[in-house]
Amino acid sequence: MTAMLSLSQLGILRNGMNYDRQAAISGCKIIGVADFGSKVFPDYQTLQEIDASIVSDDDLLHDGDILFVRSNGNKALVGRSMFIKNIHEPVCYSGFCIMLRPNCDIVLPQYLFYALRSPFCRRQYSYSQQTNITNLSQSVLNSVIVPVPGYAEQKKSAKILYDIDIKIENNNLLCSELEAMAKTLYDYWFVQFDFPDENGKPYRNSGGEMVWNEQLKREVPRGWIVQSLSHGISGVNTGLNPRDNFVLGDGDIQYITVKNLTTSGIIDFSGCDTVNETARNIIHARSDISIGDILFASIAPLGRCYLIQSKPQKWDINESVFSIRANADAFTPEFLYMYFMSDTFIKSATSSSTGSIFKGIRINTLLDIITIFPPKNIIDIFSKKIQKILALKERKAIENQELTKLRDWLLPMLMNGQARVK
C-alpha cells in the first residue's frame, strides 16, 4: 500500500554554508550551483575547495543525501537536484543549495530522489508555482507530498532508474577518457611535433629539422605552412534566432544553442528548446548542417565543439552556433575538430574575442587566425588513427540519449504506480 507523506516526515533539510572569497582556498571540496548542470551525481574531480577550518561536521555531505539548488539567477536551475554517492573525502555544499537527509527507516534514499524528480512532486516545488519567488525554501520543500510504497516496491522501482543513471555516468566517463586520448595524440603530433617521421620515429625527438617562424614566434617543422585559418575552411554557416522567425516550444525538433555544446565534444540535450518541422526547414536553409561539419560555440568559453558523424535527425542550431566545414584539400573534419578543441586554438581565439556582455568570436575573426598547416598526408594518417576513438565516443553519446529518454519515460510511471517492476 502506498502512503502519502510530507517531506518533513521523510527527512531533515539543511541550508548550505555561506563563505567569502577569502575562504576559497584548498582544504574541503564544495558543491555549488555551477556543479549541477544536467548531472545526476556529482563529479568530485571538478569541485572547487574552501578553507576546511570553517567547515563543521554538520556542513558535510553523506552518501544518500539529496542536494537541491536553492537560489540562482537562472530560474530554470532552481529546484534542480543531485544524488550524493561514493563520498571518500570531506565534501560540503554552498549556501545556494539545500540538503535533504532522508530517514532511511521510512524511505530508501534512491527512491526518494527519483520520487522528488517525478512530475507529481516536481510541480509542488517548481519555480513556476512560487509567484515572484526566486528561492526554494525549506518550508516549500517540507510541504511536498510524496507517494511512498512499501520498502520492497521502493527498492525495485529505484533500482531500475538508478542503474540507468549509473550506465549514463559510466558512458560519460568513457567519453571523457576517449576525448582525452584524442587530445593527447593531437598534442603529441601537432604541438610537440613528434608525429611519425619517414622511419616511424618521433619527428622532433629524432632530430627532425625545425625552422623559426616569425609570425608564430616559434619553431615549426620544415615544410609546414603558416597561414590564416580561412585556407582550411570551405564554409561557415549559422543557425537562426527565433525572433520574428518562428516560435520555440512548438514541435519536437531539438534547438541546439551554445549551452548544449560541451568541452567533452558531445551535445547535452537536457533543457533543450524545441521547434516544429516548418521552423527547422527555415533554420536548415541557413545552417546547412551535414555529416563532417563541426558545430562551434561562438560564445565564451571557447573549445565547445561537436563533430557531426551521422545524419542529424531531430535537431538544428541557433545563431550563436557556427556550422564549420573543412576544406578537404587542406584539412580533414577530424583534424579541424581536434584543432578547435586544442589549448593552442582556445588561447589564440580567446585573445581575439569581443563583446561587453557575452565574449565571443566573429566569423571573420575566426577565419583570420594564423595557424600551422601540416602536410595533408600527415593529417590523413592522424585522422585514420582517431576515427575509431571518435566513433566510439559518438556511439556512447547516442546510447546516453536513448537511456535518458528511457529513464524519463519510466520515471513518472514507476513513481505514480502506472508501471511496476516484477
XYZ file of N, CA and C in Angstrom, residues 7-188:
546
model
N 7.353 15.697 2.961
C 8.800 15.554 3.002
C 9.336 15.781 4.419
N 8.625 16.572 5.216
C 9.054 16.799 6.592
C 9.045 15.508 7.405
N 8.235 14.534 6.974
C 8.189 13.236 7.647
C 9.262 12.280 7.142
N 9.873 12.627 6.014
C 10.778 11.691 5.353
C 12.255 12.035 5.501
N 12.568 13.181 6.069
C 13.967 13.543 6.219
C 14.138 14.914 6.832
N 15.386 15.333 6.935
C 15.739 16.620 7.531
C 16.411 17.493 6.489
N 15.991 18.742 6.413
C 16.548 19.704 5.467
C 17.552 20.615 6.170
N 18.555 21.037 5.413
C 19.544 21.972 5.967
C 20.120 22.817 4.837
N 20.173 24.134 5.046
C 20.788 25.025 4.065
C 22.302 24.881 4.089
N 22.928 25.189 2.945
C 24.373 25.123 2.855
C 25.046 26.293 3.542
N 26.363 26.322 3.471
C 27.140 27.331 4.188
C 27.498 28.508 3.292
N 27.488 29.684 3.882
C 27.920 30.889 3.186
C 29.366 31.175 3.568
N 30.135 31.683 2.637
C 31.532 31.992 2.889
C 31.970 33.109 1.955
N 33.019 33.808 2.324
C 33.513 34.886 1.461
C 34.640 34.362 0.576
N 35.047 35.185 -0.347
C 36.053 34.781 -1.331
C 37.389 34.434 -0.681
N 37.663 35.044 0.464
C 38.930 34.772 1.128
C 39.023 33.338 1.622
N 37.854 32.698 1.777
C 37.849 31.303 2.238
C 38.012 30.324 1.088
N 38.029 30.841 -0.126
C 38.114 29.963 -1.302
C 39.553 29.500 -1.524
N 40.047 28.722 -0.571
C 41.382 28.140 -0.679
C 41.260 26.641 -0.518
N 42.375 25.922 -0.699
C 42.305 24.472 -0.632
C 41.992 23.988 0.769
N 41.364 22.831 0.870
C 41.048 22.251 2.168
C 39.887 21.290 2.112
N 38.702 21.792 1.738
C 37.495 20.948 1.685
C 36.750 21.222 0.386
N 36.425 20.190 -0.339
C 35.681 20.358 -1.584
C 34.257 20.821 -1.284
N 33.716 21.628 -2.209
C 32.380 22.187 -2.015
C 31.585 22.104 -3.306
N 30.301 21.733 -3.176
C 29.391 21.684 -4.318
C 28.589 22.972 -4.353
N 28.622 23.636 -5.508
C 27.829 24.843 -5.715
C 26.881 24.662 -6.876
N 26.119 25.698 -7.172
C 25.122 25.617 -8.247
C 25.772 25.274 -9.583
N 26.960 25.815 -9.832
C 27.640 25.573 -11.112
C 27.992 24.111 -11.322
N 27.969 23.315 -10.254
C 28.346 21.900 -10.363
C 27.166 20.994 -10.692
N 25.957 21.563 -10.786
C 24.780 20.746 -11.075
C 24.675 20.447 -12.572
N 24.413 21.475 -13.372
C 24.187 21.239 -14.796
C 23.086 20.215 -14.981
N 23.356 19.216 -15.819
C 22.392 18.128 -16.031
C 22.808 16.873 -15.269
N 23.767 17.010 -14.338
C 24.301 15.849 -13.627
C 23.278 15.270 -12.656
N 23.276 13.952 -12.553
C 22.503 13.252 -11.538
C 23.380 13.008 -10.312
N 24.663 12.749 -10.552
C 25.636 12.522 -9.486
C 26.740 13.582 -9.587
N 27.343 13.973 -8.466
C 28.406 14.978 -8.532
C 29.689 14.439 -9.160
N 30.427 15.328 -9.779
C 31.755 15.000 -10.300
C 32.773 15.576 -9.315
N 33.272 14.753 -8.423
C 34.142 15.227 -7.348
C 35.476 15.761 -7.867
N 35.874 15.322 -9.066
C 37.170 15.746 -9.606
C 37.184 17.221 -10.003
N 36.023 17.790 -10.279
C 35.963 19.165 -10.793
C 35.547 20.185 -9.735
N 35.336 19.750 -8.493
C 34.846 20.651 -7.455
C 35.927 21.624 -6.985
N 35.502 22.843 -6.650
C 36.397 23.807 -6.028
C 36.556 23.460 -4.549
N 37.469 24.160 -3.880
C 37.703 23.898 -2.470
C 37.624 25.188 -1.658
N 37.322 25.049 -0.361
C 37.337 26.178 0.560
C 38.137 25.787 1.797
N 38.379 26.754 2.651
C 39.150 26.556 3.874
C 38.451 25.532 4.774
N 39.101 24.422 5.026
C 38.487 23.355 5.832
C 38.216 23.790 7.268
N 38.935 24.795 7.756
C 38.772 25.197 9.159
C 37.429 25.854 9.437
N 36.743 26.330 8.393
C 35.434 26.967 8.605
C 34.279 25.992 8.375
N 34.618 24.745 8.062
C 33.595 23.737 7.775
C 33.381 22.858 9.007
N 32.128 22.775 9.480
C 31.805 21.914 10.619
C 31.325 20.554 10.123
N 31.233 19.595 11.028
C 30.739 18.264 10.654
C 29.323 18.341 10.095
N 28.523 19.284 10.603
C 27.140 19.429 10.129
C 27.071 19.921 8.687
N 28.155 20.527 8.206
C 28.180 21.047 6.835
C 28.538 19.985 5.808
N 28.974 18.809 6.265
C 29.470 17.787 5.356
C 28.347 16.902 4.827
N 28.489 16.509 3.571
C 27.519 15.629 2.930
C 27.820 14.172 3.239
N 26.769 13.343 3.224
C 26.893 11.902 3.426
C 26.336 11.174 2.209
N 26.762 9.947 2.009
C 26.145 9.117 0.970
C 24.645 9.020 1.227
N 23.854 9.178 0.164
C 22.406 9.093 0.281
C 21.723 10.426 0.457
N 22.490 11.503 0.690
C 21.893 12.837 0.773
C 21.394 13.269 -0.597
N 20.419 14.160 -0.593
C 19.879 14.732 -1.828
C 20.099 16.235 -1.756
N 20.673 16.803 -2.812
C 21.013 18.221 -2.826
C 20.154 18.947 -3.854
N 19.605 20.102 -3.458
C 18.778 20.922 -4.335
C 19.447 22.278 -4.566
N 19.210 22.861 -5.751
C 19.572 24.263 -5.977
C 18.519 25.108 -5.283
N 18.951 25.925 -4.313
C 18.027 26.753 -3.545
C 17.771 28.096 -4.215
N 18.834 28.693 -4.760
C 18.716 30.039 -5.308
C 19.663 30.218 -6.480
N 19.174 30.871 -7.535
C 20.010 31.162 -8.692
C 19.311 32.178 -9.575
N 20.100 33.004 -10.257
C 19.512 33.982 -11.159
C 18.797 33.330 -12.322
N 19.203 32.116 -12.683
C 18.541 31.357 -13.740
C 17.429 30.532 -13.109
N 16.182 30.936 -13.329
C 15.062 30.274 -12.658
C 14.940 28.804 -13.029
N 15.476 28.421 -14.206
C 15.385 27.021 -14.636
C 16.218 26.104 -13.744
N 17.218 26.688 -13.046
C 18.072 25.868 -12.192
C 17.494 25.663 -10.798
N 16.638 26.561 -10.352
C 16.092 26.468 -9.000
C 15.275 25.184 -8.857
N 15.613 24.380 -7.845
C 14.922 23.116 -7.623
C 15.597 21.926 -8.269
N 16.628 22.161 -9.075
C 17.348 21.036 -9.678
C 18.007 20.210 -8.569
N 18.056 18.903 -8.739
C 18.526 18.038 -7.655
C 19.668 17.136 -8.103
N 20.400 16.620 -7.098
C 21.551 15.767 -7.336
C 21.635 14.750 -6.201
N 21.982 13.499 -6.528
C 22.079 12.441 -5.525
C 23.540 12.243 -5.136
N 23.814 12.230 -3.844
C 25.181 12.133 -3.348
C 25.531 10.666 -3.107
N 26.634 10.218 -3.723
C 27.079 8.838 -3.559
C 28.605 8.780 -3.609
N 29.145 7.698 -3.044
C 30.582 7.397 -3.136
C 31.470 8.544 -2.651
N 31.137 9.085 -1.473
C 31.986 10.124 -0.887
C 33.142 9.468 -0.141
N 34.368 9.813 -0.510
C 35.554 9.241 0.128
C 36.421 10.302 0.795
N 35.951 11.540 0.803
C 36.666 12.641 1.441
C 35.640 13.701 1.840
N 35.995 14.639 2.710
C 35.025 15.661 3.134
C 34.547 16.512 1.957
N 33.218 16.637 1.832
C 32.596 17.483 0.804
C 31.457 18.245 1.462
N 31.434 19.568 1.302
C 30.343 20.378 1.832
C 29.554 20.984 0.671
N 28.648 21.918 0.955
C 27.797 22.488 -0.098
C 27.515 23.947 0.225
N 27.311 24.732 -0.817
C 27.202 26.185 -0.650
C 25.824 26.605 -0.155
N 25.755 27.865 0.266
C 24.501 28.415 0.772
C 23.427 28.566 -0.275
N 23.770 28.379 -1.536
C 22.764 28.439 -2.600
C 22.105 27.076 -2.816
N 22.419 26.132 -1.932
C 21.865 24.778 -2.014
C 21.143 24.410 -0.714
N 20.256 23.435 -0.806
C 19.604 22.837 0.351
C 19.884 21.337 0.320
N 20.249 20.793 1.465
C 20.496 19.350 1.574
C 19.313 18.672 2.252
N 18.918 17.537 1.723
C 17.900 16.682 2.346
C 18.563 15.378 2.767
N 18.470 15.060 4.066
C 18.997 13.791 4.556
C 17.815 12.870 4.858
N 17.586 11.871 3.998
C 16.412 11.007 4.167
C 16.473 10.180 5.451
N 15.297 9.899 6.001
C 15.161 8.973 7.129
C 15.087 7.565 6.550
N 16.195 6.831 6.644
C 16.284 5.527 5.986
C 15.389 4.478 6.637
N 14.837 4.773 7.808
C 13.894 3.840 8.438
C 12.542 3.882 7.749
N 12.291 4.948 7.001
C 10.994 5.127 6.346
C 11.099 4.998 4.832
N 12.177 5.549 4.266
C 12.260 5.628 2.808
C 13.680 5.327 2.340
N 13.787 4.657 1.224
C 15.073 4.401 0.586
C 15.539 5.691 -0.095
N 16.758 6.168 0.200
C 17.203 7.446 -0.381
C 17.100 7.505 -1.905
N 17.499 6.416 -2.594
C 17.416 6.429 -4.066
C 15.973 6.589 -4.532
N 15.047 5.917 -3.835
C 13.640 6.045 -4.218
C 13.164 7.475 -4.023
N 13.496 8.066 -2.876
C 13.042 9.425 -2.591
C 13.606 10.406 -3.617
N 14.851 10.208 -4.019
C 15.463 11.080 -5.022
C 14.655 11.076 -6.313
N 14.308 9.883 -6.803
C 13.565 9.808 -8.063
C 12.119 10.250 -7.897
N 11.523 9.964 -6.746
C 10.152 10.424 -6.494
C 10.085 11.943 -6.555
N 11.097 12.619 -5.988
C 11.111 14.082 -5.984
C 11.381 14.665 -7.366
N 11.901 13.876 -8.276
C 12.116 14.319 -9.655
C 10.925 14.019 -10.555
N 9.941 13.316 -10.027
C 8.755 12.984 -10.819
C 7.883 14.221 -10.989
N 7.089 14.284 -12.069
C 6.235 15.464 -12.294
C 5.304 15.761 -11.123
N 4.765 14.720 -10.469
C 3.832 14.923 -9.357
C 4.479 15.737 -8.243
N 5.698 15.371 -7.853
C 6.395 16.095 -6.780
C 7.024 17.386 -7.291
N 7.582 17.326 -8.483
C 8.303 18.490 -9.019
C 7.382 19.700 -9.130
N 6.126 19.460 -9.490
C 5.179 20.576 -9.609
C 4.976 21.281 -8.279
N 5.137 20.557 -7.194
C 4.866 21.132 -5.875
C 5.953 22.100 -5.415
N 7.159 21.964 -5.953
C 8.222 22.877 -5.516
C 8.916 23.573 -6.679
N 8.332 23.523 -7.853
C 8.954 24.165 -9.007
C 8.824 25.679 -8.894
N 9.724 26.352 -9.588
C 9.749 27.819 -9.586
C 8.408 28.390 -10.034
N 7.781 27.760 -11.010
C 6.552 28.295 -11.589
C 5.406 28.338 -10.591
N 5.506 27.541 -9.528
C 4.437 27.520 -8.542
C 4.652 28.564 -7.444
N 5.794 29.266 -7.484
C 6.110 30.231 -6.435
C 6.116 31.637 -7.039
N 5.036 32.342 -6.943
C 4.900 33.645 -7.561
C 5.929 34.629 -7.020
N 6.722 35.189 -7.934
C 7.721 36.203 -7.597
C 8.752 35.734 -6.572
N 8.953 34.436 -6.438
C 9.953 33.909 -5.512
C 11.053 33.224 -6.335
N 12.285 33.657 -6.111
C 13.394 33.068 -6.860
C 14.166 32.056 -6.030
N 13.790 31.883 -4.752
C 14.476 30.942 -3.881
C 13.579 29.767 -3.546
N 14.174 28.599 -3.434
C 13.463 27.418 -2.950
C 13.694 27.351 -1.448
N 12.623 27.409 -0.672
C 12.762 27.452 0.783
C 12.546 26.077 1.393
N 13.008 25.917 2.634
C 12.776 24.681 3.358
C 11.285 24.455 3.605
N 10.555 25.540 3.858
C 9.120 25.385 4.128
C 8.376 24.843 2.917
N 8.786 25.309 1.706
C 8.148 24.794 0.489
C 8.467 23.312 0.325
N 9.735 22.944 0.500
C 10.118 21.543 0.349
C 9.460 20.658 1.411
N 9.414 21.123 2.647
C 8.843 20.310 3.719
C 7.375 19.969 3.479
N 6.684 20.830 2.737
C 5.253 20.607 2.497
C 4.978 19.711 1.292
N 6.020 19.335 0.561
C 5.833 18.480 -0.623
C 5.326 17.108 -0.189
N 4.283 16.632 -0.851
C 3.704 15.320 -0.561
C 4.310 14.291 -1.505
N 4.799 13.184 -0.940
C 5.490 12.149 -1.707
C 4.776 10.815 -1.556
N 4.473 10.125 -2.664
C 3.908 8.769 -2.565
C 4.996 7.785 -2.143
N 4.765 7.057 -1.057
C 5.769 6.137 -0.526
C 5.177 4.733 -0.404
N 5.488 3.841 -1.333
C 5.000 2.456 -1.250
C 5.832 1.660 -0.243
N 5.587 0.370 -0.168
C 6.364 -0.482 0.711
C 7.825 -0.509 0.303
N 8.700 -0.911 1.234
C 10.140 -0.870 1.004
C 10.557 -1.710 -0.203
N 9.944 -2.895 -0.342
C 10.305 -3.775 -1.463
C 9.982 -3.112 -2.797
N 8.850 -2.420 -2.877
C 8.454 -1.734 -4.108
C 9.372 -0.536 -4.367
N 9.728 0.187 -3.297
C 10.681 1.296 -3.433
C 11.992 0.808 -4.052
N 12.491 -0.289 -3.518
C 13.790 -0.805 -3.946
C 13.775 -1.200 -5.415
N 12.718 -1.864 -5.853
C 12.641 -2.313 -7.248
C 12.514 -1.132 -8.205
N 11.669 -0.166 -7.843
C 11.469 0.992 -8.725
C 12.727 1.836 -8.821
N 13.382 2.053 -7.661
C 14.578 2.888 -7.649
C 15.731 2.220 -8.385
N 15.839 0.895 -8.271
C 16.991 0.196 -8.842
C 17.059 0.353 -10.351
N 15.934 0.212 -11.022
C 15.969 0.286 -12.483
C 16.360 1.681 -12.948
N 15.880 2.728 -12.258
C 16.234 4.098 -12.625
C 17.684 4.407 -12.258
N 18.102 3.940 -11.089
C 19.469 4.164 -10.621
C 20.472 3.461 -11.545
N 20.155 2.242 -11.953
C 21.056 1.502 -12.849
C 21.202 2.207 -14.194
N 20.116 2.807 -14.684
C 20.190 3.559 -15.945
C 21.122 4.752 -15.777
N 20.988 5.467 -14.659
C 21.830 6.645 -14.438
C 23.293 6.272 -14.227
N 23.548 5.134 -13.602
C 24.929 4.667 -13.452
C 25.524 4.355 -14.828
N 24.735 3.736 -15.704
C 25.204 3.441 -17.063
C 25.499 4.735 -17.820
N 24.631 5.734 -17.672
C 24.856 7.032 -18.309
C 26.142 7.662 -17.782
N 26.343 7.600 -16.466
C 27.554 8.157 -15.871
C 28.801 7.451 -16.400
N 28.757 6.127 -16.474
C 29.913 5.374 -16.974
C 30.206 5.710 -18.433
N 29.154 5.870 -19.226
C 29.348 6.264 -20.627
C 29.987 7.651 -20.723
N 29.545 8.573 -19.860
C 30.126 9.920 -19.865
C 31.605 9.882 -19.494
N 31.943 9.048 -18.517
C 33.345 8.909 -18.131
C 34.174 8.356 -19.286
N 33.616 7.361 -19.987
C 34.317 6.787 -21.134
C 34.495 7.828 -22.228
N 33.449 8.635 -22.478
C 33.547 9.686 -23.499
C 34.651 10.684 -23.150
N 34.751 11.036 -21.865
C 35.790 11.973 -21.432
C 37.177 11.373 -21.620
N 37.310 10.085 -21.319
C 38.601 9.411 -21.485
C 38.987 9.314 -22.960
N 38.008 9.017 -23.801
C 38.276 8.932 -25.239
C 38.678 10.293 -25.800
N 37.998 11.347 -25.356
C 38.345 12.697 -25.796
C 39.757 13.058 -25.347
N 40.104 12.665 -24.110
C 41.453 12.941 -23.597
C 42.509 12.199 -24.410
N 42.201 10.959 -24.813
C 43.129 10.194 -25.650
C 43.377 10.902 -26.979
N 42.295 11.363 -27.601
C 42.420 12.042 -28.896
C 43.209 13.341 -28.751
N 42.959 14.092 -27.663
C 43.675 15.349 -27.438
C 45.165 15.101 -27.205
N 45.481 14.043 -26.464
C 46.882 13.714 -26.193
C 47.618 13.412 -27.485
N 46.972 12.629 -28.367
C 47.596 12.303 -29.654
C 47.770 13.548 -30.507
N 46.742 14.425 -30.510
C 46.842 15.671 -31.278
C 48.020 16.519 -30.773
N 48.119 16.676 -29.461
C 49.203 17.484 -28.892
C 50.568 16.887 -29.224
N 50.661 15.569 -29.164
C 51.927 14.888 -29.431
C 52.377 15.127 -30.868
